[in-house]
Each structure stands twice: as structure tokens, then as C-alpha cells.
Amino acid sequence: MVTVAKTAGFCFGVQRAVDMAEKACQEYGCIWALGDIIHNAHEVGRLEKLGVHKAEDVADIPDGVPVLIRAHGVPERVVQQLEQKGCRIVDATCPFVGKIHRIVREESEQGRRIIIIGSRNHPEVVGIQGWCGTSEVYETPEELRAALKKIGKNGENLQKIPVSVVAQTTINREIFDICGKIIKKQCTNAKIFGTICNATDERQAEARLLAGKSDIMIVIGDRKSSNTKRLYEISTSLCDHVLYIEDATGLTGNEIQGMEQPFIGITAGASTPAWIIKEVRNIMSEETRIETGSEDFAAMLEESFKTLNTGDKVTGTVLKITPNEVHVDLGVKHAAYIPTHELSDDPSFNAEESIHVGDDIEAVVVRVNDAEGTIVLSKKRVDQMKGWESIEDAKENKTIIEGKVNEENKGGVVANAFGIRVFIPASQTGIPKGQPLSQLVGQTARFRITEINRQRKRVVGSIRAVQQEERRAAAEKVWSEIEVGNEYTGTVKSLTSYGAFVDIGGVDGMIHISELSWGRIKHPSEVVNVGDTVNVYVIGLDRENKKISLGYKRPEDNPWNVFTANYEVGDTATVRILKFMPFGAFAQIIPGVDGLIHISQIANRRIEKPEDVLSKDEEVEAKIIDIDPEKQKVSLSIRALLNDDE
């Protein structure tokens, strides 16, 4: 299979320079250029035939003629020299390079030293140096480290002075990132500008993806082309068999010998004409004698120059993700990117988790900048379009949807569903009045859409409506299955003086206060609280009036059963005096079981009243002298123990 990189061939800046040269030739008949317009001998030869004359020095250019400044740009002094000669300047400097010129001039004016990471003798770098004051050029991280250690004759050191760092637009991103880390770590006053061309980043990123899966990688471009050399370096680090050729004559015909159905990747530098790429691709396709993995290159080239307009919906491939933007390949010559604030409206959106290099991504064109060759995209606007469709469909079909609650405001909460903000009024949150709505923030809620006003971008939802529907459905299920004796796990909803109401799954039942405890209690709150999860059982049903009586206390916990299992007549127990009556005193034997100590059994002498001898809450030893199982009554005697002692 043969696959040609979508970014292969002329970049925006090169295509712009070639177009301007052709147009100038038509307008003036011929034009002069300082050096090669682009680094490709074939294309330079074609342009010469159209009337482009090359000069290596300003002195070689006649006065008053039109002069094209190539995409690499030139030093400011060259522009001034041409103006002095009365030449008509056609400035084809790549907008990305022109931006660097502005940066270094402004930074130099502020007294900062310029550091350029790039190829020292490359015309672009030479041009950049001509727009600033003192500058240094470093090609590798090793060169930079060595320079930072040096101390000048006057004691000057780069680590101690203000420096501003730019990159040649076609340098390897990895080299620039390493240099940036070194400078950040060692320099005390540094400013780093990310000036690598977006198209270069995309081209290099696609080369990495393609080389990583290719058996053979072919890199096409002129030997003088800096960006082509970078593509070759990247490809050799990922693929064992890489060819660096200038055109189809560089192929031997034996590239795939011994390989069965190899995967062949093809990329090309920014100065390589489309016809050369097509020729190489066709030859390799014939050699493999299998269907190629890319579309007809002529059609692909035509597609790459299509015009995109604001509002167009497009699909592209993610090439790179940075903290500020996501670079996208749209198959056009413009460099496209999505700023992070255009990725999503959801505050919890995480780009690193949601988007990956190689993913297809849909977006809307926000702005096309032909001057800089860039396209700004928005993913969130596509999500909003789809979101509105989903929201409207949910309302029409009465579908329950989910959304994360992101904030609380004065009147309710705001959730995000399908990228659309949905307002849920406080009365529709399902939160009881008086309780904080903040408990919903950060939670995923289920709700129905109750109102849509697309013109005002207003959507209203209701969590309560879903809860009511679910409660009705649950209630129907409970009533269809409920029987006396059924056990349920429920939630205490409210308390009254006479009992507790419990939700057993869509239906409320009541536990009477007498069913809450085997002991005496004055209020249900002594046993349960609102919100408690409790295990209950059905002790009574009134289907006609939809009333359910629940039990909470368990037979096995019946204090009388505990008492009879542990005590019998004649046993001695430690009891606590509870209250006095004219005829005696009641005492607690165990919680829930009391006994009567008759006044005649309190002492071995005659007493007027029980409190003459006993005190409330006093603990005393008493003998069990009678148990009435039917009436569950116990008679106690202190006197019997006194007689026994005697």
C-alpha cells in the first residue's frame, strides 16, 4: 500500500511566493529575485522560463526593476538597498517569517539579546538576524549548553542577561523544545516565542505517524531544503528503510525487492512541487502492483487548495495538542487549529483525556486568515449544533437525559447536557425547601427538558419530574407485590409525635411509635432520624385508602423473651427504682421489663410509704418471687433477701 502524506508538498508560504512570482511575471513581463525563490531546482527552472531572473547580490540587480523577496525573507538592510535603487518590491516573505522579524526587532529595541534556534547559514535565519541587534544562532542543544557556560571578555554571560528566543520556522520541534527547557532552567530573564510554523508542525507530526507504520518511507525534496532534512531525520528515527530523493530519478526500482505487500509512506518538503510527488507515488504504486492507500494525487492537490469560509463545518485529523491549542489537518494548505477555549463549554472537559493525536475531529471554521495562512476552528460550536438537535429531540420525545450540574445560582442550578447549558429551577431540583442546592453541584443528574427557547439560548429542565415519574412507577410495583409480612429497606422521610413515615421504594408507610421500641419512648426521634436507612416489615394494609402500617421492633428483641430466658422465680436481680406508688415501687429488671416491689416487700418492718426507704434511680438487690407469663408481670421482694440473710 502506498500512502502520501496529506501535508506533502508546497506549504502556504511557498505556494504564496510562487503565485506572486507568476503574477508579477504576467504584470511586468519579468521579475528579479534575490537567490532561489524556493529550495527546489525543478521549480526554480520552471519559474526562470516564465521570466524570473535570479541574482545572488543586490548589486547584480538593475535599478528600477521589479524585485521579488522570496518566502525566506531578507535582512532589513537589503530592503533599504533595493528602495535606494528605485526597485519595485514584491514582498513574498512568508507571513510566519515576517512575524519573527517583527518580534526580534521589538525585543532588540527593549535591549534584549536575541537567540535564534536554527541552521546558521539558512537564508531565513540570515534574514531574521538582519532585523535585530545583537543575536546568537544555535543549531543544537549541545551548542546552546556550551554557550551558556561561556563568560565573555567583559564578564558577560547569557544566563545573566535578558534574552528573547525564537525558532527558525522549519526547525525540528523536538530540538526547539529541548532548547527551551535548557533556557528556562539556566537563564534568569528569558522570553521564549513559539515561532515554528504551524504547517511545519503538522508536516512533522504527520511524518511521525506515517513513518511509524511504514516498511519504506520516502522523503522527497531538494538537498538544500531545511524542512525536508527535518522530515528525513524524523523518518529515520522511526523507520528502518528511508529514502531521501529529489525526484523520481532517485528511485532504483529495487526498493521493495524481497518484500510482500509493503506499506510505503511518502512525504515531501514544503518546496516540493506536486507533480514530482505524483510521479514518485505512481512509480511506487506500479512496483507494488496493489491498490494504493491514498486518493488520486491530482484530486488531493486540488482539494488542498479549496477555499474554506467562516461557518463551514469540517472534519480533520488531530496532529498535535499543546496547552493552548489543538492543531488539525484539514487537507488544505492553511494551518488549522482549535484554541483551547473553543474546545468545549463544559468546565470539566479535559482535552488530554478526550482528544488524542490521530483522532478525527469535527469543527466549524471561525476565521480564515489568508495573510498568515491559518484557520481558526471551534469544536464547541459543532457540539452546540449537535447539542441543540439532541435537546430538541429529547423534549419532543419526552426522553430523560443526563447532565453534570456545574453551578448553583440564585434561582436554581445549571447543568450541562450535550454541550448546552440547562437551567433547573430550585422548585424542580427535587431538593426539599430549606436544604442547600449546593449538594447537587458536581453530581450527574437525570432530568427532562420542559422548555426550549433557541433564539434566547434558554433551556429549562426538571429533575423533580423524573423523580415523580420514577416514584409513581415504583409505587405501582410495590402495591402489586406487597403483602403483610413483606420486609423492606426504606428511608425515614419524616417524624411526627405519633410515629415515623418511611419510603419503602416509591410508597410511604408509617411506623407507629409503639412499634418503634420495646421500651417506653416519648418521641420517635429517640429511635430514628430523618434520612436513616431502616429495615421494616409490613404489619397491616389498607389497599383502598393506600395506607401501610410498618413494624420496626423485632420479636427476637422482645425484652420479655430475653427476661424469661435468663430469669426465673427465686433468682436475685439488680434492679433500678423507676417510680413510686402508694402501694409500692416499680423497678427496672432489664430494659423493657419492670417489676413491682409491694410496700410490704420493701423492708422487714412496717413503713408508711416506699420513698421512706428507697430513692428514685437507686439500684438495689431484689428477689423474683412471682412471674405471670400471661399478663407479663413480675413481683419482686427486697424483704425476702433480708429474711434469707437472717
XYZ file of C-alpha atoms in Angstrom:
646
model
C 0.000 0.000 0.000
C 1.265 3.478 -0.889
C 0.143 6.408 1.253
C 1.020 10.033 0.540
C 1.001 12.429 3.481
C -1.787 14.998 3.189
C 0.678 17.759 4.094
C 3.235 16.728 1.455
C 4.355 19.460 -0.955
C 4.029 23.213 -1.082
C 3.160 24.910 2.179
C 1.100 28.089 2.261
C 4.157 30.369 2.294
C 5.844 28.653 -0.672
C 2.653 28.497 -2.718
C 2.082 32.180 -1.987
C 5.600 33.066 -3.178
C 5.228 31.024 -6.379
C 1.815 32.556 -7.110
C 3.205 36.072 -6.566
C 6.157 35.346 -8.867
C 3.877 34.086 -11.642
C 1.540 37.065 -11.270
C 4.493 39.522 -11.316
C 5.813 37.937 -14.498
C 2.414 38.398 -16.138
C 2.219 42.004 -14.936
C 5.804 43.143 -15.594
C 6.957 40.626 -18.219
C 9.847 39.573 -15.979
C 11.000 39.971 -12.415
C 14.230 39.658 -10.451
C 14.698 37.572 -7.319
C 17.431 37.514 -4.715
C 18.519 33.865 -4.650
C 16.244 30.903 -5.291
C 12.583 31.702 -4.617
C 12.254 28.246 -3.081
C 14.703 25.425 -2.438
C 13.790 23.240 -5.404
C 15.827 23.228 -8.606
C 12.929 21.942 -10.748
C 10.574 24.715 -9.665
C 13.279 27.383 -9.929
C 13.951 26.232 -13.501
C 10.234 26.449 -14.352
C 9.988 29.970 -12.955
C 13.091 31.074 -14.891
C 11.319 30.101 -18.104
C 8.375 32.316 -17.057
C 10.706 35.307 -16.606
C 12.113 35.129 -13.092
C 15.787 36.203 -13.132
C 17.951 35.199 -10.203
C 20.593 37.417 -8.625
C 22.866 36.481 -5.729
C 23.540 40.081 -4.644
C 21.680 43.390 -4.681
C 24.486 44.854 -6.780
C 23.621 42.421 -9.587
C 20.062 43.766 -9.861
C 19.438 46.628 -12.303
C 17.975 49.854 -10.930
C 14.204 50.380 -11.102
C 13.226 46.770 -11.901
C 10.571 44.756 -10.008
C 12.222 42.543 -7.380
C 10.577 39.647 -5.561
C 11.665 38.982 -1.991
C 11.437 35.227 -1.546
C 9.499 33.364 1.153
C 12.590 33.086 3.396
C 12.711 36.879 3.759
C 15.796 39.125 3.687
C 17.588 41.429 6.169
C 16.142 44.922 6.603
C 19.243 46.496 5.032
C 18.550 44.592 1.769
C 15.067 46.102 1.573
C 16.564 49.544 2.122
C 19.184 48.965 -0.606
C 16.504 47.929 -3.097
C 14.454 51.001 -2.265
C 17.521 53.193 -2.841
C 17.896 51.599 -6.292
C 14.285 52.516 -7.079
C 13.193 48.895 -7.379
C 9.536 47.926 -7.161
C 9.443 45.419 -4.296
C 7.129 42.400 -4.449
C 7.354 41.070 -0.884
C 6.661 37.316 -0.833
C 8.143 36.855 2.652
C 6.162 34.107 4.392
C 3.807 35.732 6.932
C 5.170 33.418 9.638
C 8.714 34.619 8.906
C 7.537 38.240 8.791
C 6.082 37.790 12.267
C 9.523 36.717 13.559
C 11.061 39.839 12.006
C 8.641 41.993 13.996
C 9.311 40.076 17.220
C 13.105 40.304 17.092
C 13.047 43.998 16.151
C 10.747 44.873 19.081
C 12.684 42.719 21.536
C 16.003 44.226 20.404
C 14.635 47.723 20.878
C 13.965 46.780 24.506
C 17.654 45.919 24.946
C 17.244 42.140 24.903
C 19.709 39.708 23.294
C 18.146 37.591 20.526
C 18.784 33.836 20.457
C 17.775 32.015 17.263
C 17.454 28.223 17.246
C 18.022 27.151 13.641
C 20.505 26.491 10.836
C 23.208 29.148 10.991
C 23.609 29.796 7.225
C 19.995 29.228 6.207
C 18.612 32.266 4.315
C 15.643 32.514 6.696
C 17.944 32.728 9.723
C 20.223 35.228 7.946
C 17.142 37.333 7.216
C 15.977 37.202 10.846
C 19.375 38.351 12.083
C 19.079 41.341 9.775
C 16.029 42.649 11.669
C 17.549 42.786 15.144
C 20.590 43.976 17.023
C 22.991 41.520 18.649
C 21.938 37.911 18.074
C 23.232 34.374 18.557
C 22.361 31.299 16.475
C 22.488 27.763 17.873
C 21.765 24.666 15.821
C 21.720 22.041 18.594
C 21.038 21.813 22.334
C 24.719 20.942 22.822
C 25.802 24.224 21.207
C 23.385 26.109 23.429
C 24.588 24.429 26.642
C 28.204 25.240 25.785
C 27.360 28.894 25.046
C 25.530 29.315 28.350
C 28.670 28.246 30.222
C 30.941 30.743 28.478
C 31.961 34.024 30.068
C 32.746 36.917 27.699
C 35.775 39.210 27.921
C 33.745 41.786 29.807
C 32.336 39.115 32.126
C 29.084 38.848 30.186
C 27.142 35.579 30.380
C 23.910 34.679 28.562
C 22.482 33.259 31.784
C 22.545 36.682 33.433
C 21.299 38.991 30.648
C 17.779 39.421 29.204
C 17.372 37.057 26.239
C 14.499 36.515 23.786
C 14.356 33.202 21.942
C 12.829 32.499 18.524
C 12.982 29.497 16.216
C 13.544 29.074 12.502
C 10.053 28.222 11.195
C 11.149 24.846 9.821
C 13.271 23.557 12.714
C 12.546 20.211 14.338
C 10.052 20.810 17.158
C 11.851 18.379 19.454
C 15.126 20.332 19.185
C 13.390 23.616 19.951
C 11.528 22.163 22.947
C 14.794 20.821 24.429
C 16.495 24.198 23.923
C 13.526 25.940 25.525
C 13.819 23.766 28.648
C 17.544 24.473 28.893
C 16.984 28.241 28.669
C 14.135 28.215 31.182
C 16.290 26.306 33.632
C 19.513 28.316 33.283
C 18.567 31.851 32.217
C 17.240 34.269 34.817
C 15.454 36.612 32.371
C 14.280 34.776 29.257
C 11.308 35.131 26.912
C 10.589 32.230 24.546
C 8.466 32.714 21.410
C 6.972 29.672 19.696
C 7.656 30.638 16.078
C 7.770 27.226 14.423
C 5.293 27.361 11.545
C 2.028 25.510 12.207
C 2.340 23.881 8.789
C 5.828 22.664 9.746
C 4.495 21.206 12.990
C 1.686 19.474 11.124
C 4.010 18.170 8.417
C 6.428 16.790 11.011
C 3.630 15.302 13.118
C 2.155 13.532 10.094
C 5.619 12.286 9.104
C 5.957 10.712 12.564
C 2.604 8.957 12.267
C 3.323 7.725 8.741
C 6.952 6.659 9.329
C 5.978 4.763 12.460
C 3.810 2.343 10.468
C 5.725 2.189 7.158
C 8.034 -0.537 5.873
C 9.557 2.012 3.490
C 9.461 5.780 3.961
C 10.229 8.078 1.023
C 11.112 11.728 1.705
C 11.090 13.960 -1.395
C 12.817 17.346 -1.531
C 15.808 19.394 -2.546
C 19.047 18.736 -0.643
C 19.167 22.439 0.268
C 15.690 22.323 1.821
C 15.973 22.622 5.600
C 12.447 21.423 6.314
C 12.947 18.357 4.089
C 16.063 17.442 6.077
C 13.964 17.605 9.251
C 11.417 15.209 7.726
C 14.240 12.825 6.845
C 15.650 12.989 10.392
C 12.224 12.270 11.885
C 11.557 9.407 9.462
C 14.916 7.689 10.083
C 14.218 7.690 13.826
C 11.022 5.698 13.290
C 11.510 3.656 10.119
C 14.457 1.371 9.231
C 14.233 1.905 5.466
C 14.109 5.612 4.490
C 14.882 7.103 1.057
C 15.786 10.785 0.611
C 15.276 11.700 -3.067
C 14.889 14.930 -5.039
C 12.621 13.426 -7.711
C 11.642 10.103 -9.293
C 15.123 9.634 -10.747
C 16.290 8.854 -7.243
C 14.354 5.563 -7.316
C 16.309 2.450 -8.369
C 13.390 0.114 -8.959
C 14.631 -2.274 -6.279
C 13.142 -0.513 -3.264
C 10.640 -3.264 -2.416
C 12.670 -6.270 -3.511
C 12.049 -9.178 -1.159
C 9.023 -7.506 0.490
C 5.482 -8.835 0.294
C 2.846 -6.103 0.113
C 4.928 -3.476 1.930
C 3.385 -0.343 3.436
C 5.045 2.622 1.723
C 4.783 6.129 3.139
C 5.594 9.245 1.108
C 6.113 12.764 2.399
C 7.720 15.820 0.860
C 9.259 19.121 1.873
C 7.443 22.438 1.643
C 9.276 23.309 -1.603
C 8.482 20.119 -3.494
C 6.072 20.558 -6.458
C 3.021 18.321 -6.617
C 3.964 16.803 -9.981
C 7.187 15.339 -8.527
C 5.291 13.777 -5.616
C 2.707 12.352 -8.025
C 5.409 10.861 -10.253
C 7.132 9.128 -7.317
C 3.838 7.869 -5.997
C 2.801 6.422 -9.362
C 6.118 4.595 -9.804
C 5.899 3.044 -6.330
C 2.268 2.073 -6.942
C 3.277 0.254 -10.131
C 6.076 -1.539 -8.299
C 3.755 -2.773 -5.559
C 1.071 -3.766 -8.127
C -1.580 -3.329 -5.467
C -4.230 -0.720 -4.799
C -2.756 2.464 -3.389
C -3.710 3.697 0.029
C -4.258 7.304 -0.983
C -6.610 9.022 -3.383
C -5.528 10.312 -6.789
C -2.854 12.878 -6.007
C -4.115 15.397 -8.544
C -7.508 15.311 -6.877
C -5.842 15.518 -3.480
C -3.830 18.523 -4.592
C -6.936 20.247 -5.908
C -8.661 19.524 -2.614
C -5.729 21.060 -0.718
C -6.328 24.433 -2.369
C -10.056 24.556 -1.800
C -11.391 27.687 -0.123
C -12.947 27.444 3.306
C -15.330 30.059 4.618
C -16.407 31.139 8.080
C -19.216 28.896 9.289
C -18.180 25.859 7.207
C -18.393 22.548 9.025
C -15.221 20.494 8.520
C -13.650 17.218 9.621
C -9.902 16.913 10.177
C -7.231 14.840 11.883
C -5.596 15.875 15.156
C -1.866 16.407 14.543
C -0.688 17.914 17.814
C -2.036 19.008 21.189
C -0.485 21.889 23.125
C -1.622 23.658 26.310
C -3.089 26.492 24.201
C -4.453 24.822 21.063
C -5.093 21.658 19.083
C -3.536 21.501 15.604
C -5.775 19.915 12.963
C -5.042 18.687 9.427
C -7.937 19.638 7.130
C -6.207 18.521 3.937
C -5.756 22.146 2.852
C -2.628 24.272 2.708
C -3.744 26.548 5.527
C -2.650 25.576 9.029
C -5.752 24.918 11.129
C -6.014 24.947 14.906
C -8.615 24.963 17.687
C -7.876 27.290 20.658
C -8.490 25.548 23.978
C -11.384 27.908 24.793
C -13.100 26.688 21.605
C -12.910 23.001 22.550
C -15.858 22.772 24.923
C -18.289 24.749 27.090
C -18.117 22.056 29.755
C -15.897 23.302 32.633
C -14.927 19.702 33.418
C -13.760 18.988 29.839
C -10.236 17.505 29.810
C -8.513 17.845 26.416
C -5.761 15.326 27.220
C -8.319 12.650 28.113
C -10.829 13.450 25.353
C -8.616 14.217 22.333
C -5.636 12.264 21.011
C -3.225 12.649 18.103
C -4.633 10.792 15.090
C -8.285 11.261 16.095
C -10.808 12.593 13.598
C -12.435 15.758 14.892
C -15.374 17.839 13.687
C -15.242 21.615 13.911
C -16.643 24.855 12.498
C -14.498 27.446 10.723
C -14.420 30.576 12.890
C -11.896 32.664 10.969
C -9.737 32.287 7.842
C -6.565 34.388 7.756
C -5.167 34.202 4.231
C -2.373 36.615 5.084
C -0.962 34.284 7.741
C -2.219 31.058 6.181
C -4.169 29.999 9.249
C -7.682 28.802 10.001
C -9.213 29.116 13.464
C -11.694 26.366 14.285
C -14.238 25.715 17.018
C -15.189 22.264 18.244
C -17.636 23.530 20.845
C -19.793 25.153 18.140
C -20.203 21.792 16.404
C -21.038 20.251 19.762
C -23.577 23.025 20.318
C -25.219 22.364 16.930
C -25.474 18.664 17.735
C -26.428 19.517 21.302
C -29.411 21.645 20.245
C -30.599 18.832 17.995
C -30.304 16.334 20.853
C -32.009 18.694 23.325
C -34.922 19.382 20.951
C -35.267 15.676 20.216
C -35.298 14.899 23.957
C -38.121 17.387 24.556
C -40.171 16.180 21.604
C -39.841 12.517 22.570
C -40.006 13.213 26.326
C -36.676 11.465 26.807
C -34.850 11.502 30.125
C -31.327 12.880 29.677
C -28.271 13.149 31.907
C -26.098 16.164 32.595
C -23.486 17.256 35.090
C -24.526 20.050 37.464
C -21.759 22.663 37.256
C -23.020 25.610 39.266
C -25.644 26.972 41.648
C -27.241 30.348 41.079
C -29.918 32.424 42.771
C -32.877 30.637 41.235
C -31.626 27.072 40.919
C -28.756 25.122 39.364
C -27.175 24.881 35.898
C -26.334 21.556 34.273
C -24.508 20.766 31.029
C -26.061 18.292 28.611
C -24.768 17.726 25.047
C -22.687 20.899 25.474
C -25.805 23.011 26.203
C -26.481 24.863 29.474
C -29.704 23.674 31.085
C -31.262 25.736 33.875
C -33.095 23.763 36.573
C -35.228 25.963 38.876
C -34.938 25.329 42.605
C -38.526 24.030 42.692
C -37.602 21.413 40.079
C -34.365 20.166 41.634
C -36.071 17.649 43.912
C -34.253 19.174 46.899
C -36.656 19.919 49.807
C -37.211 23.593 50.558
C -34.678 24.916 53.032
C -31.972 22.408 52.130
C -28.884 23.631 50.181
C -28.858 23.230 46.400
C -25.056 23.052 46.520
C -25.317 19.343 47.254
C -26.160 18.845 43.563
C -23.047 20.649 42.227
C -20.606 18.181 40.708
C -23.256 15.459 40.537
C -24.671 13.853 37.381
C -28.422 14.447 37.353
C -31.246 12.906 35.330
C -33.899 15.316 34.091
C -36.494 16.089 31.440
C -36.441 19.150 29.183
C -39.523 21.260 29.902
C -38.824 24.449 27.933
C -36.651 25.489 24.952
C -36.103 28.950 23.522
C -33.313 28.558 20.964
C -33.400 32.214 19.997
C -32.637 33.231 23.585
C -30.443 30.138 24.081
C -32.580 29.171 27.072
C -33.254 25.583 28.097
C -35.144 24.607 31.255
C -35.117 21.149 32.808
C -36.742 19.310 35.716
C -35.137 16.701 37.952
C -38.310 16.566 40.041
C -40.396 15.434 37.063
C -38.137 12.402 36.629
C -38.232 11.631 40.341
C -42.052 11.808 40.380
C -42.347 9.521 37.364
C -39.926 7.032 38.850
C -41.714 7.204 42.197
C -45.084 6.528 40.535
C -43.656 3.558 38.662
C -42.029 2.240 41.824
C -45.264 2.712 43.790
C -47.231 0.691 41.253
C -44.678 -2.095 41.529
C -44.790 -2.058 45.341
C -48.612 -2.171 45.505
C -48.694 -5.022 43.003
C -46.408 -7.147 45.166
C -46.911 -6.021 48.783
C -48.249 -8.429 51.390
C -48.353 -8.499 55.205
C -45.043 -9.862 56.387
C -43.007 -8.489 53.452
C -39.736 -6.943 54.528
C -38.281 -3.756 53.025
C -35.272 -1.487 53.414
C -36.547 2.077 53.491
C -35.613 5.670 54.267
C -37.131 7.709 57.090
C -38.879 10.661 55.378
C -40.475 12.482 58.325
C -41.320 12.220 62.021
C -44.487 13.077 63.958
C -45.362 12.777 67.610
C -47.143 9.501 66.922
C -44.682 7.774 64.584
C -42.244 7.799 61.636
C -43.031 7.791 57.889
C -40.751 5.587 55.816
C -40.282 5.456 51.997
C -40.085 1.777 51.044
C -39.427 2.400 47.350
C -41.988 4.836 45.964
C -44.589 4.282 48.711
C -44.662 5.685 52.254
C -45.601 3.525 55.225
C -45.926 4.500 58.883
C -44.261 3.003 61.936
C -46.420 3.804 64.956
C -44.465 4.976 67.981
C -45.486 1.809 69.807
C -43.791 -0.243 67.044
C -40.507 1.613 67.202
C -39.238 0.248 70.508
C -39.986 -2.411 73.081
C -39.211 0.140 75.736
C -41.144 3.261 76.583
C -40.236 6.286 74.395
C -41.748 9.779 74.324
C -40.882 10.639 70.698
C -39.781 8.682 67.554
C -36.562 10.752 67.390
C -35.324 8.704 70.363
C -35.009 5.750 67.954
C -34.719 7.073 64.352
C -33.912 10.300 62.481
C -34.941 11.694 59.091
C -32.689 10.193 56.406
C -31.934 6.991 58.346
C -31.978 3.722 56.411
C -34.140 1.219 58.298
C -35.291 -2.387 57.894
C -39.065 -2.690 58.329
C -41.825 -5.253 57.782
C -45.474 -4.899 56.851
C -47.917 -5.466 59.725
C -51.068 -4.005 58.132
C -52.504 -2.942 54.717
C -55.399 -0.714 53.659
C -55.357 -1.008 49.840
C -58.483 1.084 49.432
C -57.004 4.095 51.230
C -53.421 3.273 50.204
C -52.164 3.035 53.780
C -49.397 0.766 55.041
C -48.576 0.018 58.667
C -44.989 -0.984 59.322
C -43.216 -2.707 62.151
C -39.691 -1.900 63.247
C -39.082 -3.697 66.545
C -38.181 -7.378 66.116
C -39.807 -10.283 68.085
C -36.365 -11.672 68.842
C -35.565 -8.402 70.560
C -38.714 -8.599 72.808
C -37.436 -7.798 76.327
C -39.922 -10.252 77.922
C -38.396 -13.114 75.894
C -34.938 -12.006 76.979
C -36.116 -11.846 80.605
C -37.750 -15.279 80.696
C -34.704 -16.787 79.003
C -32.413 -15.522 81.720
C -34.525 -15.333 84.920
C -36.947 -17.458 86.904
C -38.733 -17.342 90.278
C -36.246 -17.387 93.135
C -33.476 -15.601 91.210
C -31.916 -12.427 92.526
C -31.569 -9.400 90.229
C -30.045 -5.947 90.488
C -32.896 -3.573 89.746
C -33.230 0.214 89.345
C -36.030 2.097 91.079
C -38.198 3.884 88.483
C -41.181 5.370 90.297
C -43.217 5.231 93.489
C -46.859 4.439 94.112
C -48.776 4.387 97.437
C -48.773 0.585 97.276
C -45.110 0.102 96.341
C -42.305 0.889 93.872
C -41.707 -0.124 90.240
C -38.170 -1.171 89.336
C -36.478 -1.993 86.009
C -35.060 -5.515 85.838
C -33.785 -5.225 82.254
C -34.666 -2.518 79.674
C -38.288 -3.108 78.754
C -39.215 -5.330 81.722
C -40.255 -3.846 85.080
C -41.273 -5.488 88.342
C -43.379 -4.328 91.305
C -41.934 -4.267 94.794
C -45.048 -4.176 97.017
C -44.753 -1.851 100.032
C -44.938 -4.916 102.277
C -41.866 -6.364 100.487
C -39.611 -3.332 100.765
C -38.480 -3.771 104.379
C -38.781 -6.270 107.242
C -40.647 -3.670 109.217
C -43.781 -1.657 108.642
C -43.201 1.567 106.592
C -45.543 4.476 105.778
C -44.517 4.951 102.152
C -41.868 3.441 99.772
C -39.782 6.629 99.445
C -39.064 6.456 103.193
C -36.659 3.634 102.376
C -35.908 3.890 98.630
C -34.758 6.641 96.258
C -35.506 7.088 92.553
C -32.811 5.577 90.233
C -31.329 3.744 93.243
C -30.048 0.262 92.404
C -30.925 -2.477 94.872
C -30.880 -6.248 95.070
C -34.320 -7.883 94.842
C -35.626 -11.420 94.686
C -38.077 -12.557 91.977
C -40.984 -14.020 93.947
C -43.589 -14.351 91.159
C -43.813 -14.304 87.317
C -47.152 -14.045 85.488
C -46.405 -15.059 81.836
C -49.921 -14.312 80.622
C -50.007 -10.750 81.933
C -46.196 -10.383 81.674
C -45.943 -9.147 85.255
C -43.153 -9.714 87.769
C -43.273 -9.394 91.557
C -40.102 -8.512 93.443
C -39.108 -8.543 97.076
C -36.283 -6.848 98.972
C -37.637 -8.176 102.281
C -37.239 -11.784 101.127
C -33.486 -11.255 100.760
C -33.338 -9.681 104.221
C -35.103 -12.717 105.714
C -32.803 -15.024 103.829
C -29.796 -13.254 105.284
C -31.218 -13.606 108.761
